[in-house]
Every structure is written in C-alpha cells, then in structure tokens.
Amino acid sequence: MSTEALFTEQANDFDAVVIDANPSQAASFAKAATALGKPTLVGQLPGGLDVLDQADALLMPAHTWRFLPSIQAVKRSIDAGKLGEPCLLRIHRWLPPESTTESIAKRILPDTDLACWMFGGAPEKIWTLQSAANPDYIQFHLGFTNDGMAMIDITGSLPADDGYFSLSMIGGTGAAYADDHHNMNLLYSGGQPNALRTNQGRTDLTGQLQEFVNAISEQREAAVTLADTSRAAAVAAQVIESAQTKQVIEGKEYN
Amino acid sequence: MANPEKIFRAGVLSVVKHDYLPRAVAAHPRFELLVVADDGDQPNWVHERNQRFADEFGIPYVPDVPKAIAEHDLDLVVISSEAERHCNLAVRAADAGLHVIADKPMSTRLSECDRLVEAVQRNNIKFLLWNRNYLPALIQAKEAVQSGAIGELYAIHVDFYFSKDAGPPKGARQPGDPPINWLERQIEAHADGSDGGIGIEAMGELQIEGIYPLGYIRMLTDADVRRVFARTATHFHQANVDNHVDDLATVSLELENGIVGSLCIGRIGAASHPDIGEIKIHAIGSKGGIVITEARPEVSIHYRDQPPLEFKNKRIANENDFLLMDDFARALDTGCEPILDARGGRDIAATVFAAVESGKTGQPVEVTH
C-alpha cells in the first residue's frame, strides 16, 4: 500500500505515525501525517524542515542519540544540579567507514545537538579544523555563553566493524564520564587480548518511543522538537562554514 | 662519550615548589646532591623551605648562589623556585657552565624562555625541563605510535583534568572579603599537599600544567604547534577568579605536517574524579586509533573511614622521575639532547602563551618559533 493510500483510506485505523523513510521523503511524509492530526515521530531529518514549521499535530524528530542510557544518565545529572553549571563538553566519536556514507553535516548533527542540548542553547563562537590527510575527520570547538565550551572530534576512518565514543561533561561542582574505554571487557584468544565493548542494547529506541507515547498521552510537547533539529542543523552548517572559510564563526541565536 | 661511571655533582637552586625534582636527583645513583643555594635577598619563607630541605639531606644551605657554585665544583643544578625565577637562575647556572634541570612551567615570560635557550646554546650545556613523558602509559603510547600500529598520525587529543581543589570554591568570597592573594594561597597549597603555580605572578591552569599534555603531544608527534585557538574560563576556584586566571581551557591545535589536535585542561575540583583526574590521550592515524589513560597501571583501594580526599586509585610502577634522571645522565654522557630540552620547553611555553592570548581575543593565534 502506498503511503498516500494509507493516509487517505485507512487514516482512522491508526492513532500515530512513526516514519523511518529516506531523507528525501521523511519531511513530506511527516507533513502529510501531521496534516491528518496524527502525532508523528520522524527520523532522517533535517531535510525539508521548512515544510514542517506549521505542523498540525505533535511532531517529534528522532534524536535517538539523546536516548542512549549513558547520555540520559549524564543529562539527568546535569538537570538534577549534581554537576553544577555545565562548563566543558568533550566528545570523541570515531566511526568505521560503513557508518559514514552520509554527508558530513548529517554526521556531525548528533553532536552539535548534544552540545546545544546540554548547554541549553546554541554556541556563540565556532572554530573548526579538518585534516588534510583525512577528509573524513573533523574537529570543532564551540564557545557557549557563561564561558561554556565544547570540544568535539569525529572521524570516519576507524577500521571496520566497530566504533568508539567518549563523552565527558565537566560541571562547576562535578563531572560525568560516559566512555567506551571504561566499559571494555577483555577477550583472550591468543596474542594480545582483544577489547570487547559492552553495548547499551537498544534502549535508546525504546526510550525514544516511550517519550513519544508519553507526550501523546500527556498532551504535551515532546522532549525533542523541530526547533532542536533546526538548531543542531544550523550549528552543523556553521561548523562546516568555519572549516571552509577558516574563520571563527559568530553563532546565531537558535535558542 | 664521557665516563659512564662518573657521579654528577648537583646543587639545588631553590626548592620552594616541588621537592620531587631534587629528590629524584638524589635518588639516582649517577647523581649526588651537595648543596642548596638561593639568593640572599629572598623572603624568609624561601630561606625556610631551602633550609628545611638541606637539613633533611644533611647538606649545607648557602644563601648566596655564586658562592655555592664556586665552592662546590658542581656539574649541574636543579631548580624548583617560583616560576618567575626559573629562567634567571637557569641562565646564571648556564653562564657558569653548569647543566640545568628545571621545574615547570619554564617561565612566566616568553622572553625569559628565549634568553634561556640562547644561554643553553652559547654555553653548550644540557637542559632538562621536568615532564611526565616517562610515565608507563606514555611509554606505551609512544611505542604504539612509533610502531606504526595506527598508521600515519593525523590527529591527537589530550584531556588533562586534575581533580584537585585550590582553596575556596568559586563564589565563596563574601561581600567585604579581600581578594585572595595568589602567593599566600600557593604557599598554603603546598603546605596541605595540593599543587599549584607558586610565585608572585598568578598563573592559570593552562600556564601551570600545560607543559605536561603539550609535552605528550610534542613527544608523540615530533612536531611543533603552528597555530592555536583557545577558550579560557574560570569556573571552579575563587583564587583564580580573584587573580583573573583560568582554571579551565580548551585549545585547538594545528601542528606541523598537517597534524591537528586539541587540549582540554582544567583543575576541576576534588569531587570530580575518584583519583588525580581524568587524563587521557586519543590519537588517530591512517590505520586506526589508540586511547590511553595516563594513570595506568593503577590499583584501586577503598576502605572504611577513608579520607574523602584520598585518591581511591593509586598509580603503580611509576618510574618517571628515575627514568628522567636516566635520560639526563645519558645526555650528559653522550651529548644527545634530553627528552624535553630548552628548545622544546620554549616552544611549549610559546604555545601556552599563544593560547592564553587566543582565549582573550577570541581569535586564532600563530605560535612564534
């Protein structure tokens, strides 16, 4: 059944829509779903954001990275005031080539979003470096109000089959470390031992879905909004602009 | 090659900061301590610290540097004065033909670093800037990078957070309280076993400790830093607030040969980590990457009624100080350069000063070489 037929002929048979379409279709599907008044969870943004500005129903962009158990634990500690004011966010994200076929803007969007989310706004200064030796490498340096800062490096050239992720948040009264290095087990099978990363399962997906359901049932805005996606995408664009122009970019207000 | 059996005669020129330098000299079989010396016009607290160290080692304290040098037939001096006096003492020793081991930071002025580099070259002496490049994890990192295991290095990042307090926390000053005097606070800090940049001139964490992570980067890349972009801030300690120096800094680095990298450094408070702090190296190459925790190997020790500020994780197998002295003996024996010589120390200082400037201007700054 086509999506068009689904939305026109069987709209009364479902209460909400979850979209996992390719980027070229995701926004138009979401537009159609929300036009029917259906709460919609949509992945594969940010393409076509402009058509979604006036959604007629709850629209939650999928920011699955926010729902990783480790990230949730860090954010909860910030929100609870345990760490004090956020001072420094440090992220190392190393990916294998098979995870990096998308554009660099899309690749860095999860981390521009995490930075904006944790600091509660967009950066005021952006400085980016890329590697001449490896076009799949980028690092960016963000300055936030109240002297907050983020330093993030992302590479897409780790050997195949696994990745590495480390996130540290230094706050004024405490710190949180969500780090694959802390969560490695060892496999002895001859020669040097191999490190085995303990994965976090797929509670990121279930956590995200639960938030979507809760927002519907509680008739409130979802924890992730289109404005979050727009802000992260705008910062990602500024990161790339800094890399291309080799200039410090003054951030714009997307808060 | 010089006589490898020679015992080098060492003098201590001021020991008001880190006594682990002269202790490392004394502990190595190729060196012996003969005298502690300082300038007579120094304040009483300086003389008291020098005298105390001299008494412990049963050697004289001479409050007259030229006299001590003239009377003890020294081969080298070890300097752990306030930072602003490091280079002046080192230049005077170099001009007397003595080799020099100096504490970090190299100086509070780049011009002083340049003066020292010139004196070292002119007098053809050896200079070692104290560093942590022989920690077990750093040795491992160096071997891994040099073996080609991760291919050609193109990016390197160091996180260097000391989870130490530095007096009252930010915001502790009450209305009407005077600002914290930097020198008084630092003297007190050394009394309670914490660390800091002792001296009259206030220094931020980047200036005090930046030598260590930048020393790692220099050793692992064998490249100079060409340009920096930095953010600096004061988030944690009232002494830093009152004296307008950073306790947290982030620095983007552009090095020779197209290598890029970063340094995040801070004194983030004792509550922020179970041991001395989160100190890590992330290096990425054409064939892979490596993640190094600087504190390893370590042992975790927990017990009832454990003092809250006692480190729960303790470093073991740390031979850094001994290996630095081995390295310096080798330099004296063979004429090779020590692991961090005057030129290297000066270039690290130049990177730090450029980063401090960038933090103030909000713009990238070229590092002068």
CSV table of N, CA, C and O in Angstrom, one decimal, chain B residues 206-292:
chain,number,residue,atom,x,y,z
B,206,LEU,N,46.3,26.5,32.5
B,206,LEU,CA,47.0,26.2,31.2
B,206,LEU,C,48.4,26.6,31.3
B,206,LEU,O,49.3,25.8,30.8
B,207,GLN,N,48.8,27.6,32.0
B,207,GLN,CA,50.2,28.0,32.2
B,207,GLN,C,50.9,27.2,33.1
B,207,GLN,O,52.1,26.9,32.9
B,208,ILE,N,50.3,26.7,34.2
B,208,ILE,CA,51.0,25.9,35.2
B,208,ILE,C,51.2,24.5,34.7
B,208,ILE,O,52.3,23.9,34.8
B,209,GLU,N,50.1,23.9,34.2
B,209,GLU,CA,50.2,22.4,33.9
B,209,GLU,C,50.2,22.1,32.4
B,209,GLU,O,50.4,21.0,32.0
B,210,GLY,N,50.1,23.1,31.5
B,210,GLY,CA,50.0,22.9,30.1
B,210,GLY,C,51.3,22.2,29.5
B,210,GLY,O,51.2,21.4,28.5
B,211,ILE,N,52.4,22.3,30.2
B,211,ILE,CA,53.6,21.7,29.8
B,211,ILE,C,53.4,20.2,29.7
B,211,ILE,O,54.0,19.5,28.8
B,212,TYR,N,52.7,19.6,30.6
B,212,TYR,CA,52.6,18.1,30.6
B,212,TYR,C,51.9,17.6,29.4
B,212,TYR,O,52.4,16.8,28.6
B,213,PRO,N,50.6,18.0,29.2
B,213,PRO,CA,49.9,17.4,28.0
B,213,PRO,C,50.6,17.9,26.7
B,213,PRO,O,50.6,17.1,25.7
B,214,LEU,N,51.1,19.1,26.6
B,214,LEU,CA,51.7,19.6,25.4
B,214,LEU,C,53.1,18.8,25.2
B,214,LEU,O,53.5,18.6,24.1
B,215,GLY,N,53.7,18.4,26.3
B,215,GLY,CA,54.9,17.6,26.2
B,215,GLY,C,54.5,16.2,25.6
B,215,GLY,O,55.3,15.7,24.8
B,216,TYR,N,53.4,15.7,26.0
B,216,TYR,CA,53.0,14.4,25.4
B,216,TYR,C,52.8,14.6,23.9
B,216,TYR,O,53.2,13.7,23.1
B,217,ILE,N,52.1,15.6,23.6
B,217,ILE,CA,51.8,15.8,22.1
B,217,ILE,C,53.1,16.0,21.3
B,217,ILE,O,53.3,15.5,20.3
B,218,ARG,N,54.0,16.8,21.9
B,218,ARG,CA,55.3,17.0,21.3
B,218,ARG,C,56.0,15.7,21.1
B,218,ARG,O,56.6,15.4,20.0
B,219,MET,N,56.1,14.9,22.1
B,219,MET,CA,56.8,13.6,22.0
B,219,MET,C,56.2,12.7,21.0
B,219,MET,O,56.8,12.0,20.2
B,220,LEU,N,54.8,12.6,21.0
B,220,LEU,CA,54.1,11.6,20.2
B,220,LEU,C,54.1,12.1,18.7
B,220,LEU,O,54.0,11.2,17.8
B,221,THR,N,54.1,13.4,18.4
B,221,THR,CA,54.1,13.8,17.1
B,221,THR,C,55.4,14.3,16.5
B,221,THR,O,55.6,14.3,15.3
B,222,ASP,N,56.3,14.6,17.4
B,222,ASP,CA,57.6,15.2,17.0
B,222,ASP,C,57.4,16.4,16.1
B,222,ASP,O,58.1,16.6,15.1
B,223,ALA,N,56.4,17.2,16.4
B,223,ALA,CA,56.1,18.3,15.6
B,223,ALA,C,55.8,19.5,16.5
B,223,ALA,O,55.3,19.4,17.6
B,224,ASP,N,56.1,20.7,15.9
B,224,ASP,CA,55.8,22.0,16.6
B,224,ASP,C,54.3,22.4,16.3
B,224,ASP,O,53.7,22.1,15.3
B,225,VAL,N,53.7,23.0,17.3
B,225,VAL,CA,52.4,23.6,17.1
B,225,VAL,C,52.6,24.9,16.4
B,225,VAL,O,53.4,25.8,16.7
B,226,ARG,N,51.8,25.1,15.3
B,226,ARG,CA,51.9,26.3,14.5
B,226,ARG,C,50.8,27.4,14.8
B,226,ARG,O,51.1,28.6,14.7
B,227,ARG,N,49.6,26.9,15.2
B,227,ARG,CA,48.6,27.9,15.5
B,227,ARG,C,47.6,27.3,16.5
B,227,ARG,O,47.4,26.1,16.5
B,228,VAL,N,47.0,28.2,17.3
B,228,VAL,CA,46.0,27.7,18.3
B,228,VAL,C,44.8,28.6,18.2
B,228,VAL,O,44.8,29.8,17.8
B,229,PHE,N,43.7,28.0,18.7
B,229,PHE,CA,42.5,28.7,19.0
B,229,PHE,C,42.0,28.2,20.4
B,229,PHE,O,41.9,27.0,20.6
B,230,ALA,N,41.8,29.1,21.3
B,230,ALA,CA,41.5,28.7,22.7
B,230,ALA,C,40.3,29.4,23.3
B,230,ALA,O,40.0,30.5,22.9
B,231,ARG,N,39.7,28.7,24.2
B,231,ARG,CA,38.7,29.3,25.1
B,231,ARG,C,39.3,29.1,26.5
B,231,ARG,O,39.7,28.0,26.9
B,232,THR,N,39.2,30.1,27.3
B,232,THR,CA,39.7,30.0,28.7
B,232,THR,C,38.6,30.6,29.6
B,232,THR,O,37.9,31.5,29.2
B,233,ALA,N,38.5,30.0,30.8
B,233,ALA,CA,37.4,30.5,31.7
B,233,ALA,C,37.8,30.1,33.1
B,233,ALA,O,38.8,29.3,33.4
B,234,THR,N,37.1,30.7,34.1
B,234,THR,CA,37.3,30.4,35.5
B,234,THR,C,36.0,29.9,36.0
B,234,THR,O,35.1,30.7,36.2
B,235,HIS,N,36.0,28.7,36.3
B,235,HIS,CA,34.7,28.0,36.8
B,235,HIS,C,34.7,27.5,38.2
B,235,HIS,O,33.7,27.2,38.7
B,236,PHE,N,35.9,27.3,38.8
B,236,PHE,CA,35.9,26.4,39.9
B,236,PHE,C,36.5,27.1,41.2
B,236,PHE,O,36.0,26.7,42.3
B,237,HIS,N,37.5,27.9,41.1
B,237,HIS,CA,38.2,28.3,42.3
B,237,HIS,C,38.3,29.8,42.5
B,237,HIS,O,38.6,30.6,41.5
B,238,GLN,N,38.0,30.3,43.7
B,238,GLN,CA,37.9,31.7,44.0
B,238,GLN,C,39.3,32.4,43.8
B,238,GLN,O,39.4,33.5,43.3
B,239,ALA,N,40.4,31.7,44.1
B,239,ALA,CA,41.7,32.2,43.9
B,239,ALA,C,41.9,32.6,42.4
B,239,ALA,O,42.5,33.6,42.1
B,240,ASN,N,41.5,31.7,41.5
B,240,ASN,CA,41.6,32.0,40.1
B,240,ASN,C,40.7,33.2,39.7
B,240,ASN,O,41.1,34.0,38.9
B,241,VAL,N,39.5,33.2,40.3
B,241,VAL,CA,38.6,34.3,39.9
B,241,VAL,C,39.3,35.6,40.4
B,241,VAL,O,39.3,36.6,39.6
B,242,ASP,N,39.7,35.7,41.6
B,242,ASP,CA,40.3,36.9,42.2
B,242,ASP,C,41.5,37.4,41.5
B,242,ASP,O,41.8,38.6,41.5
B,243,ASN,N,42.2,36.4,40.9
B,243,ASN,CA,43.5,36.8,40.2
B,243,ASN,C,43.4,36.8,38.7
B,243,ASN,O,44.4,36.9,38.0
B,244,HIS,N,42.2,36.6,38.2
B,244,HIS,CA,41.9,36.7,36.8
B,244,HIS,C,42.7,35.7,35.9
B,244,HIS,O,43.3,36.1,34.9
B,245,VAL,N,42.8,34.5,36.4
B,245,VAL,CA,43.5,33.5,35.6
B,245,VAL,C,42.5,32.3,35.5
B,245,VAL,O,41.7,32.0,36.4
B,246,ASP,N,42.7,31.5,34.4
B,246,ASP,CA,41.8,30.4,34.1
B,246,ASP,C,42.0,29.2,35.0
B,246,ASP,O,43.1,29.0,35.6
B,247,ASP,N,41.0,28.5,35.1
B,247,ASP,CA,41.1,27.1,35.7
B,247,ASP,C,40.5,26.1,34.8
B,247,ASP,O,40.4,24.9,35.1
B,248,LEU,N,40.1,26.5,33.6
B,248,LEU,CA,39.6,25.6,32.6
B,248,LEU,C,39.9,26.2,31.2
B,248,LEU,O,39.7,27.4,31.0
B,249,ALA,N,40.5,25.4,30.3
B,249,ALA,CA,40.8,25.9,29.0
B,249,ALA,C,40.7,24.8,28.0
B,249,ALA,O,40.9,23.6,28.2
B,250,THR,N,40.3,25.2,26.8
B,250,THR,CA,40.2,24.3,25.6
B,250,THR,C,41.0,24.9,24.5
B,250,THR,O,40.9,26.1,24.2
B,251,VAL,N,41.9,24.1,23.9
B,251,VAL,CA,42.8,24.7,22.8
B,251,VAL,C,42.7,23.8,21.6
B,251,VAL,O,43.0,22.6,21.7
B,252,SER,N,42.4,24.4,20.5
B,252,SER,CA,42.5,23.7,19.2
B,252,SER,C,43.9,23.9,18.7
B,252,SER,O,44.4,25.0,18.7
B,253,LEU,N,44.5,22.8,18.1
B,253,LEU,CA,45.9,22.9,17.8
B,253,LEU,C,46.1,22.5,16.3
B,253,LEU,O,45.5,21.6,15.8
B,254,GLU,N,46.9,23.3,15.6
B,254,GLU,CA,47.4,23.0,14.3
B,254,GLU,C,48.9,22.8,14.3
B,254,GLU,O,49.6,23.7,14.7
B,255,LEU,N,49.4,21.6,14.0
B,255,LEU,CA,50.8,21.3,14.1
B,255,LEU,C,51.4,21.2,12.7
B,255,LEU,O,50.7,21.3,11.7
B,256,GLU,N,52.7,21.1,12.8
B,256,GLU,CA,53.5,20.8,11.5
B,256,GLU,C,52.9,19.6,10.8
B,256,GLU,O,52.3,18.7,11.5
B,257,ASN,N,53.2,19.4,9.6
B,257,ASN,CA,52.9,18.2,8.9
B,257,ASN,C,51.4,17.9,8.8
B,257,ASN,O,51.0,16.8,8.6
B,258,GLY,N,50.6,19.0,9.0
B,258,GLY,CA,49.2,18.8,8.8
B,258,GLY,C,48.5,18.1,9.9
B,258,GLY,O,47.3,17.8,9.8
B,259,ILE,N,49.2,17.8,11.0
B,259,ILE,CA,48.5,17.2,12.1
B,259,ILE,C,47.7,18.2,12.9
B,259,ILE,O,48.0,19.4,13.0
B,260,VAL,N,46.5,17.8,13.3
B,260,VAL,CA,45.6,18.7,14.1
B,260,VAL,C,45.4,18.0,15.4
B,260,VAL,O,45.7,16.8,15.6
B,261,GLY,N,44.8,18.7,16.4
B,261,GLY,CA,44.6,18.2,17.7
B,261,GLY,C,44.0,19.1,18.6
B,261,GLY,O,43.5,20.2,18.2
B,262,SER,N,43.9,18.7,19.9
B,262,SER,CA,43.3,19.6,20.9
B,262,SER,C,43.8,19.3,22.3
B,262,SER,O,44.3,18.2,22.5
B,263,LEU,N,43.6,20.2,23.1
B,263,LEU,CA,43.9,20.0,24.5
B,263,LEU,C,42.8,20.6,25.3
B,263,LEU,O,42.4,21.7,25.1
B,264,CYS,N,42.3,19.8,26.3
B,264,CYS,CA,41.3,20.3,27.3
B,264,CYS,C,42.0,20.1,28.6
B,264,CYS,O,42.4,19.0,29.0
B,265,ILE,N,42.0,21.2,29.4
B,265,ILE,CA,42.8,21.2,30.6
B,265,ILE,C,42.1,22.0,31.7
B,265,ILE,O,41.5,23.0,31.4
B,266,GLY,N,42.1,21.4,32.9
B,266,GLY,CA,41.4,22.2,34.0
B,266,GLY,C,41.8,21.6,35.3
B,266,GLY,O,42.2,20.5,35.4
B,267,ARG,N,41.6,22.4,36.3
B,267,ARG,CA,41.7,22.0,37.7
B,267,ARG,C,40.3,22.0,38.2
B,267,ARG,O,39.7,23.0,38.6
B,268,ILE,N,39.6,20.8,38.2
B,268,ILE,CA,38.2,20.8,38.2
B,268,ILE,C,37.6,20.4,39.5
B,268,ILE,O,36.4,20.2,39.6
B,269,GLY,N,38.4,20.3,40.5
B,269,GLY,CA,37.8,20.1,41.9
B,269,GLY,C,37.9,18.6,42.3
B,269,GLY,O,37.8,17.7,41.5
B,270,ALA,N,38.2,18.4,43.6
B,270,ALA,CA,38.4,17.1,44.1
B,270,ALA,C,37.2,16.2,43.9
B,270,ALA,O,37.3,15.0,43.9
B,271,ALA,N,36.0,16.8,43.9
B,271,ALA,CA,34.8,15.9,43.8
B,271,ALA,C,34.6,15.3,42.5
B,271,ALA,O,33.7,14.5,42.3
B,272,SER,N,35.4,15.7,41.5
B,272,SER,CA,35.1,15.4,40.1
B,272,SER,C,35.7,14.1,39.6
B,272,SER,O,35.4,13.8,38.4
B,273,HIS,N,36.4,13.4,40.4
B,273,HIS,CA,37.0,12.2,39.9
B,273,HIS,C,37.5,11.3,41.0
B,273,HIS,O,37.9,11.9,42.1
B,274,PRO,N,37.6,10.0,40.9
B,274,PRO,CA,38.0,9.2,42.0
B,274,PRO,C,39.5,9.2,42.3
B,274,PRO,O,39.9,8.7,43.4
B,275,ASP,N,40.3,9.7,41.4
B,275,ASP,CA,41.7,9.8,41.7
B,275,ASP,C,42.2,11.2,41.2
B,275,ASP,O,41.5,12.2,41.3
B,276,ILE,N,43.4,11.2,40.7
B,276,ILE,CA,44.0,12.6,40.4
B,276,ILE,C,43.3,13.3,39.3
B,276,ILE,O,43.4,14.5,39.2
B,277,GLY,N,42.6,12.5,38.5
B,277,GLY,CA,41.8,13.2,37.5
B,277,GLY,C,41.8,12.4,36.2
B,277,GLY,O,42.4,11.4,36.1
B,278,GLU,N,40.9,12.8,35.3
B,278,GLU,CA,40.7,12.2,34.0
B,278,GLU,C,41.8,12.7,33.1
B,278,GLU,O,41.8,13.9,32.7
B,279,ILE,N,42.8,11.9,32.8
B,279,ILE,CA,43.8,12.3,31.9
B,279,ILE,C,44.0,11.2,30.8
B,279,ILE,O,44.3,10.1,31.1
B,280,LYS,N,43.7,11.7,29.6
B,280,LYS,CA,43.7,10.7,28.5
B,280,LYS,C,44.3,11.3,27.3
B,280,LYS,O,44.3,12.5,27.0
B,281,ILE,N,44.8,10.3,26.5
B,281,ILE,CA,45.3,10.7,25.1
B,281,ILE,C,44.5,9.9,24.1
B,281,ILE,O,44.3,8.7,24.3
B,282,HIS,N,44.0,10.6,23.1
B,282,HIS,CA,43.3,10.0,22.0
B,282,HIS,C,44.1,10.3,20.7
B,282,HIS,O,44.3,11.5,20.4
B,283,ALA,N,44.6,9.3,20.1
B,283,ALA,CA,45.4,9.6,18.8
B,283,ALA,C,44.8,8.8,17.7
B,283,ALA,O,44.4,7.6,17.8
B,284,ILE,N,44.7,9.4,16.5
B,284,ILE,CA,44.0,8.8,15.4
B,284,ILE,C,45.0,8.8,14.2
B,284,ILE,O,45.6,9.9,13.9
B,285,GLY,N,45.1,7.7,13.6
B,285,GLY,CA,46.0,7.6,12.4
B,285,GLY,C,45.3,7.0,11.2
B,285,GLY,O,44.1,6.7,11.3
B,286,SER,N,46.1,6.8,10.2
B,286,SER,CA,45.5,6.4,8.9
B,286,SER,C,45.0,4.9,9.0
B,286,SER,O,44.2,4.5,8.2
B,287,LYS,N,45.5,4.2,10.0
B,287,LYS,CA,45.1,2.8,10.1
B,287,LYS,C,44.2,2.5,11.4
B,287,LYS,O,43.8,1.3,11.6
B,288,GLY,N,44.0,3.4,12.2
B,288,GLY,CA,43.3,3.2,13.4
B,288,GLY,C,43.5,4.3,14.5
B,288,GLY,O,43.9,5.4,14.2
B,289,GLY,N,43.2,3.9,15.7
B,289,GLY,CA,43.3,4.9,16.8
B,289,GLY,C,43.8,4.2,18.0
B,289,GLY,O,43.7,3.0,18.2
B,290,ILE,N,44.2,5.0,19.0
B,290,ILE,CA,44.6,4.5,20.3
B,290,ILE,C,44.0,5.4,21.4
B,290,ILE,O,44.0,6.6,21.2
B,291,VAL,N,43.6,4.8,22.5
B,291,VAL,CA,43.1,5.5,23.6
B,291,VAL,C,43.9,5.1,24.8
B,291,VAL,O,44.0,4.0,25.2
B,292,ILE,N,44.5,6.1,25.4
B,292,ILE,CA,45.5,5.9,26.5
B,292,ILE,C,45.0,6.6,27.8
B,292,ILE,O,44.7,7.8,27.7
